[in-house]
């Protein structure tokens, strides 16, 4: 069965530290990839997405992610985190055969110390 | 901006009750989804609908049903609520007929079954 793995369930960083959150998926076909973020008390919102083309995609608030097809990975990065980045981050994979099924990872809770 | 509105933020019901969760979106999206979100498990798809009166089972449909009589409204029904259905329920919508577009989420309904 298809699955999405997020390696870290909890991450604690100090402000200005660099961030990398891992995401791997198990599916050999075409995929559409997403990172969503849920700030405390708010709804999930899209951070960035990859459909095709340049495997390095940039999203909102200085986040970026790199799709490495050979590694089935779509890791999220930010060079310098801020206290306001404290949130839960979800990686999601849509099986790109025209289907509606999007599989979400378990999420990574990021806490940034001021 | 897309608005997905869930009828209740918090709900407390008793075992055996029939429970209705309502969701309305204002962007004329074709597709609507119901997920439950549990710590450590991420989001799991219960049901989705790609058109009025159309519905498809997700990964965990047991104990749930849905209704989509109008394009903007998607209801989740717990036929006979049980304690293991205590969870956060998220509604989402997306446009397009391929199912691969980003989803827009509501604020969630935290449901407690006593």
CSV table of C-alpha atoms in Angstrom, one decimal:
chain,number,residue,atom,x,y,z
A,1,UNK,CA,0.0,0.0,0.0
A,2,UNK,CA,1.1,3.5,-0.7
A,3,UNK,CA,2.4,5.5,2.3
A,4,UNK,CA,4.1,8.7,3.2
A,5,UNK,CA,6.8,8.8,5.9
A,6,UNK,CA,7.8,11.9,7.8
A,7,UNK,CA,11.0,11.0,9.7
A,8,UNK,CA,10.7,13.4,12.6
A,9,UNK,CA,7.6,13.7,14.7
A,10,UNK,CA,9.0,16.6,16.9
A,11,UNK,CA,11.7,19.1,16.1
A,12,UNK,CA,12.9,21.8,18.4
A,13,UNK,CA,15.1,24.6,16.9
A,14,UNK,CA,16.4,28.0,18.0
A,15,UNK,CA,15.6,31.0,15.9
A,16,UNK,CA,17.9,31.4,12.9
A,17,UNK,CA,18.7,27.7,12.8
A,18,UNK,CA,18.3,25.9,9.5
A,19,UNK,CA,15.5,23.5,9.0
A,20,UNK,CA,15.1,20.3,7.0
A,21,UNK,CA,12.1,18.1,7.4
A,22,UNK,CA,12.2,14.7,5.7
A,23,UNK,CA,9.4,13.2,3.6
A,24,UNK,CA,9.5,9.9,1.7
A,25,UNK,CA,6.8,8.1,-0.1
A,26,UNK,CA,6.2,4.7,-1.5
A,27,UNK,CA,4.8,4.8,-5.0
A,28,UNK,CA,6.5,4.2,-8.2
A,29,UNK,CA,4.3,6.2,-10.5
A,30,UNK,CA,3.7,9.8,-11.2
A,31,UNK,CA,3.1,11.9,-8.2
A,32,UNK,CA,2.0,15.4,-7.2
A,33,UNK,CA,3.6,16.6,-4.0
A,34,UNK,CA,2.5,19.0,-1.3
A,35,UNK,CA,3.6,20.5,2.0
A,36,UNK,CA,0.9,21.9,4.2
A,37,UNK,CA,1.3,23.8,7.4
A,38,UNK,CA,-1.0,24.1,10.4
A,39,UNK,CA,-0.2,27.0,12.7
A,40,UNK,CA,-1.6,26.8,16.3
A,41,UNK,CA,-5.4,27.3,16.2
A,42,UNK,CA,-5.5,27.7,12.5
A,43,UNK,CA,-6.6,25.6,9.6
A,44,UNK,CA,-4.2,23.6,7.3
A,45,UNK,CA,-2.9,25.7,4.5
A,46,UNK,CA,-0.7,25.0,1.5
A,47,UNK,CA,3.0,25.8,1.9
A,48,UNK,CA,4.1,24.7,-1.5
A,49,UNK,CA,3.5,22.1,-4.3
A,50,UNK,CA,5.3,20.2,-7.0
A,51,UNK,CA,3.6,18.9,-10.1
A,52,UNK,CA,6.4,18.8,-12.7
A,53,UNK,CA,9.4,20.8,-14.0
A,54,UNK,CA,12.1,22.2,-11.8
A,55,UNK,CA,12.4,19.8,-8.8
A,56,UNK,CA,13.3,22.7,-6.5
A,57,UNK,CA,10.1,24.5,-5.6
A,58,UNK,CA,9.7,27.6,-3.6
A,59,UNK,CA,6.7,28.3,-1.4
A,60,UNK,CA,5.5,31.0,1.0
A,61,UNK,CA,7.4,32.4,3.9
A,62,UNK,CA,10.9,31.4,2.6
A,63,UNK,CA,10.2,27.7,2.5
A,64,UNK,CA,11.5,25.5,-0.3
A,65,UNK,CA,11.4,21.8,-1.1
A,66,UNK,CA,13.3,19.5,-3.4
A,67,UNK,CA,11.9,16.5,-5.2
A,68,UNK,CA,14.4,13.7,-5.7
A,69,UNK,CA,12.7,11.1,-7.8
A,70,UNK,CA,15.4,8.5,-7.3
A,71,UNK,CA,15.0,8.7,-3.6
A,72,UNK,CA,11.2,9.1,-3.5
A,73,UNK,CA,11.7,12.1,-1.3
A,74,UNK,CA,10.4,15.6,-1.0
A,75,UNK,CA,12.2,17.3,1.8
A,76,UNK,CA,11.2,20.7,3.1
A,77,UNK,CA,13.9,23.3,3.9
A,78,UNK,CA,14.2,26.8,5.3
A,79,UNK,CA,17.6,28.5,5.8
A,80,UNK,CA,16.7,30.4,8.9
A,81,UNK,CA,13.6,29.7,11.0
A,82,UNK,CA,11.6,32.2,13.0
A,83,UNK,CA,9.6,31.8,16.1
A,84,UNK,CA,6.5,32.3,13.9
A,85,UNK,CA,7.3,29.1,12.1
A,86,UNK,CA,6.2,27.1,15.1
A,87,UNK,CA,3.6,24.8,13.6
A,88,UNK,CA,2.8,21.3,12.4
A,89,UNK,CA,4.0,20.4,8.9
A,90,UNK,CA,2.4,17.7,6.8
A,91,UNK,CA,3.8,16.2,3.6
A,92,UNK,CA,1.1,14.9,1.2
A,93,UNK,CA,1.3,12.9,-2.0
A,94,UNK,CA,-1.3,12.7,-4.7
A,95,UNK,CA,-1.1,9.7,-6.9
A,96,UNK,CA,-0.9,11.5,-10.3
A,97,UNK,CA,-3.0,9.2,-12.4
A,98,UNK,CA,-5.9,11.5,-12.2
A,99,UNK,CA,-7.1,10.0,-9.0
A,100,UNK,CA,-8.4,12.0,-6.0
A,101,UNK,CA,-6.5,10.1,-3.4
A,102,UNK,CA,-4.0,12.2,-1.5
A,103,UNK,CA,-2.0,10.5,1.3
A,104,UNK,CA,-0.8,12.5,4.2
A,105,UNK,CA,2.2,11.9,6.4
A,106,UNK,CA,1.8,11.8,10.2
A,107,UNK,CA,3.1,15.3,10.5
A,108,UNK,CA,6.1,17.0,12.2
A,109,UNK,CA,5.6,19.4,15.1
A,110,UNK,CA,8.2,22.2,14.9
A,111,UNK,CA,8.8,24.3,17.9
A,112,UNK,CA,11.1,27.3,17.4
A,113,UNK,CA,12.6,28.8,20.6
A,114,UNK,CA,12.9,32.6,20.6
B,1,UNK,CA,-9.8,33.6,-0.9
B,2,UNK,CA,-11.4,30.2,-0.5
B,3,UNK,CA,-13.6,29.8,2.5
B,4,UNK,CA,-14.4,26.3,3.9
B,5,UNK,CA,-16.8,26.6,6.8
B,6,UNK,CA,-17.5,23.8,9.2
B,7,UNK,CA,-20.6,24.1,11.3
B,8,UNK,CA,-19.2,23.5,14.7
B,9,UNK,CA,-15.7,24.0,16.2
B,10,UNK,CA,-16.5,21.7,19.2
B,11,UNK,CA,-19.1,19.0,19.6
B,12,UNK,CA,-19.9,16.6,22.4
B,13,UNK,CA,-22.3,13.7,21.7
B,14,UNK,CA,-23.2,10.4,23.4
B,15,UNK,CA,-22.5,6.9,22.1
B,16,UNK,CA,-25.3,5.6,19.9
B,17,UNK,CA,-26.3,9.1,18.7
B,18,UNK,CA,-26.6,9.9,15.1
B,19,UNK,CA,-24.2,12.8,14.5
B,20,UNK,CA,-24.1,15.3,11.5
B,21,UNK,CA,-21.1,17.4,10.6
B,22,UNK,CA,-21.7,20.0,8.0
B,23,UNK,CA,-19.2,21.7,5.7
B,24,UNK,CA,-19.8,24.5,3.2
B,25,UNK,CA,-17.4,25.9,0.6
B,26,UNK,CA,-17.9,29.2,-1.3
B,27,UNK,CA,-15.6,28.7,-4.3
B,28,UNK,CA,-17.7,26.4,-6.5
B,29,UNK,CA,-15.2,23.6,-6.1
B,30,UNK,CA,-16.1,20.3,-7.7
B,31,UNK,CA,-14.4,18.2,-5.1
B,32,UNK,CA,-14.9,17.9,-1.3
B,33,UNK,CA,-13.3,15.7,1.3
B,34,UNK,CA,-13.7,14.5,4.8
B,35,UNK,CA,-10.7,13.5,6.9
B,36,UNK,CA,-10.1,12.7,10.5
B,37,UNK,CA,-6.9,13.9,12.1
B,38,UNK,CA,-5.4,11.9,15.0
B,39,UNK,CA,-2.1,12.5,16.7
B,40,UNK,CA,0.7,10.5,15.1
B,41,UNK,CA,-1.5,9.3,12.3
B,42,UNK,CA,-1.8,12.5,10.2
B,43,UNK,CA,-5.0,12.9,8.1
B,44,UNK,CA,-6.9,9.9,7.0
B,45,UNK,CA,-9.5,10.1,4.3
B,46,UNK,CA,-13.0,9.0,5.2
B,47,UNK,CA,-15.0,9.9,2.1
B,48,UNK,CA,-14.7,12.3,-0.8
B,49,UNK,CA,-17.1,13.6,-3.5
B,50,UNK,CA,-16.2,14.8,-7.0
B,51,UNK,CA,-19.7,15.9,-8.0
B,52,UNK,CA,-23.1,16.5,-6.6
B,53,UNK,CA,-24.6,13.2,-5.4
B,54,UNK,CA,-21.4,11.4,-6.1
B,55,UNK,CA,-19.3,9.9,-3.3
B,56,UNK,CA,-16.4,7.6,-3.0
B,57,UNK,CA,-15.0,5.7,0.1
B,58,UNK,CA,-11.7,6.7,1.4
B,59,UNK,CA,-9.4,4.7,3.6
B,60,UNK,CA,-11.6,4.5,6.8
B,61,UNK,CA,-15.3,4.7,5.8
B,62,UNK,CA,-16.6,2.3,8.3
B,63,UNK,CA,-19.2,3.8,10.6
B,64,UNK,CA,-19.6,6.9,8.5
B,65,UNK,CA,-21.7,8.0,5.6
B,66,UNK,CA,-21.9,11.3,3.6
B,67,UNK,CA,-24.3,13.4,1.7
B,68,UNK,CA,-23.8,15.9,-1.1
B,69,UNK,CA,-27.1,17.3,-2.3
B,70,UNK,CA,-25.7,20.6,-3.3
B,71,UNK,CA,-22.3,21.5,-4.8
B,72,UNK,CA,-21.3,23.7,-1.9
B,73,UNK,CA,-22.3,21.4,0.9
B,74,UNK,CA,-20.8,18.1,2.1
B,75,UNK,CA,-22.1,16.4,5.2
B,76,UNK,CA,-20.5,13.7,7.2
B,77,UNK,CA,-22.8,11.4,9.2
B,78,UNK,CA,-21.9,9.2,12.1
B,79,UNK,CA,-24.7,6.6,12.0
B,80,UNK,CA,-24.3,5.5,15.6
B,81,UNK,CA,-21.5,7.3,17.3
B,82,UNK,CA,-18.9,5.3,19.2
B,83,UNK,CA,-16.1,6.4,21.5
B,84,UNK,CA,-13.4,5.5,19.0
B,85,UNK,CA,-14.8,8.2,16.7
B,86,UNK,CA,-13.7,10.9,19.1
B,87,UNK,CA,-11.3,12.9,16.9
B,88,UNK,CA,-10.7,16.1,14.9
B,89,UNK,CA,-12.7,16.1,11.7
B,90,UNK,CA,-11.5,18.2,8.8
B,91,UNK,CA,-13.4,19.1,5.7
B,92,UNK,CA,-11.6,20.2,2.5
B,93,UNK,CA,-12.4,21.2,-1.0
B,94,UNK,CA,-10.5,21.5,-4.3
B,95,UNK,CA,-11.2,22.4,-7.9
B,96,UNK,CA,-10.6,20.4,-11.0
B,97,UNK,CA,-11.5,17.1,-12.4
B,98,UNK,CA,-8.2,15.4,-11.9
B,99,UNK,CA,-8.1,15.5,-8.2
B,100,UNK,CA,-4.6,16.7,-8.0
B,101,UNK,CA,-5.1,20.3,-7.1
B,102,UNK,CA,-4.3,21.6,-3.6
B,103,UNK,CA,-7.0,21.2,-1.0
B,104,UNK,CA,-8.4,24.1,1.0
B,105,UNK,CA,-9.3,23.1,4.6
B,106,UNK,CA,-11.8,24.2,7.2
B,107,UNK,CA,-11.0,25.0,10.8
B,108,UNK,CA,-12.0,21.5,11.9
B,109,UNK,CA,-14.6,20.1,14.3
B,110,UNK,CA,-13.3,18.5,17.5
B,111,UNK,CA,-15.8,15.8,18.2
B,112,UNK,CA,-16.0,14.0,21.6
B,113,UNK,CA,-18.1,10.9,22.0
B,114,UNK,CA,-18.9,10.1,25.6
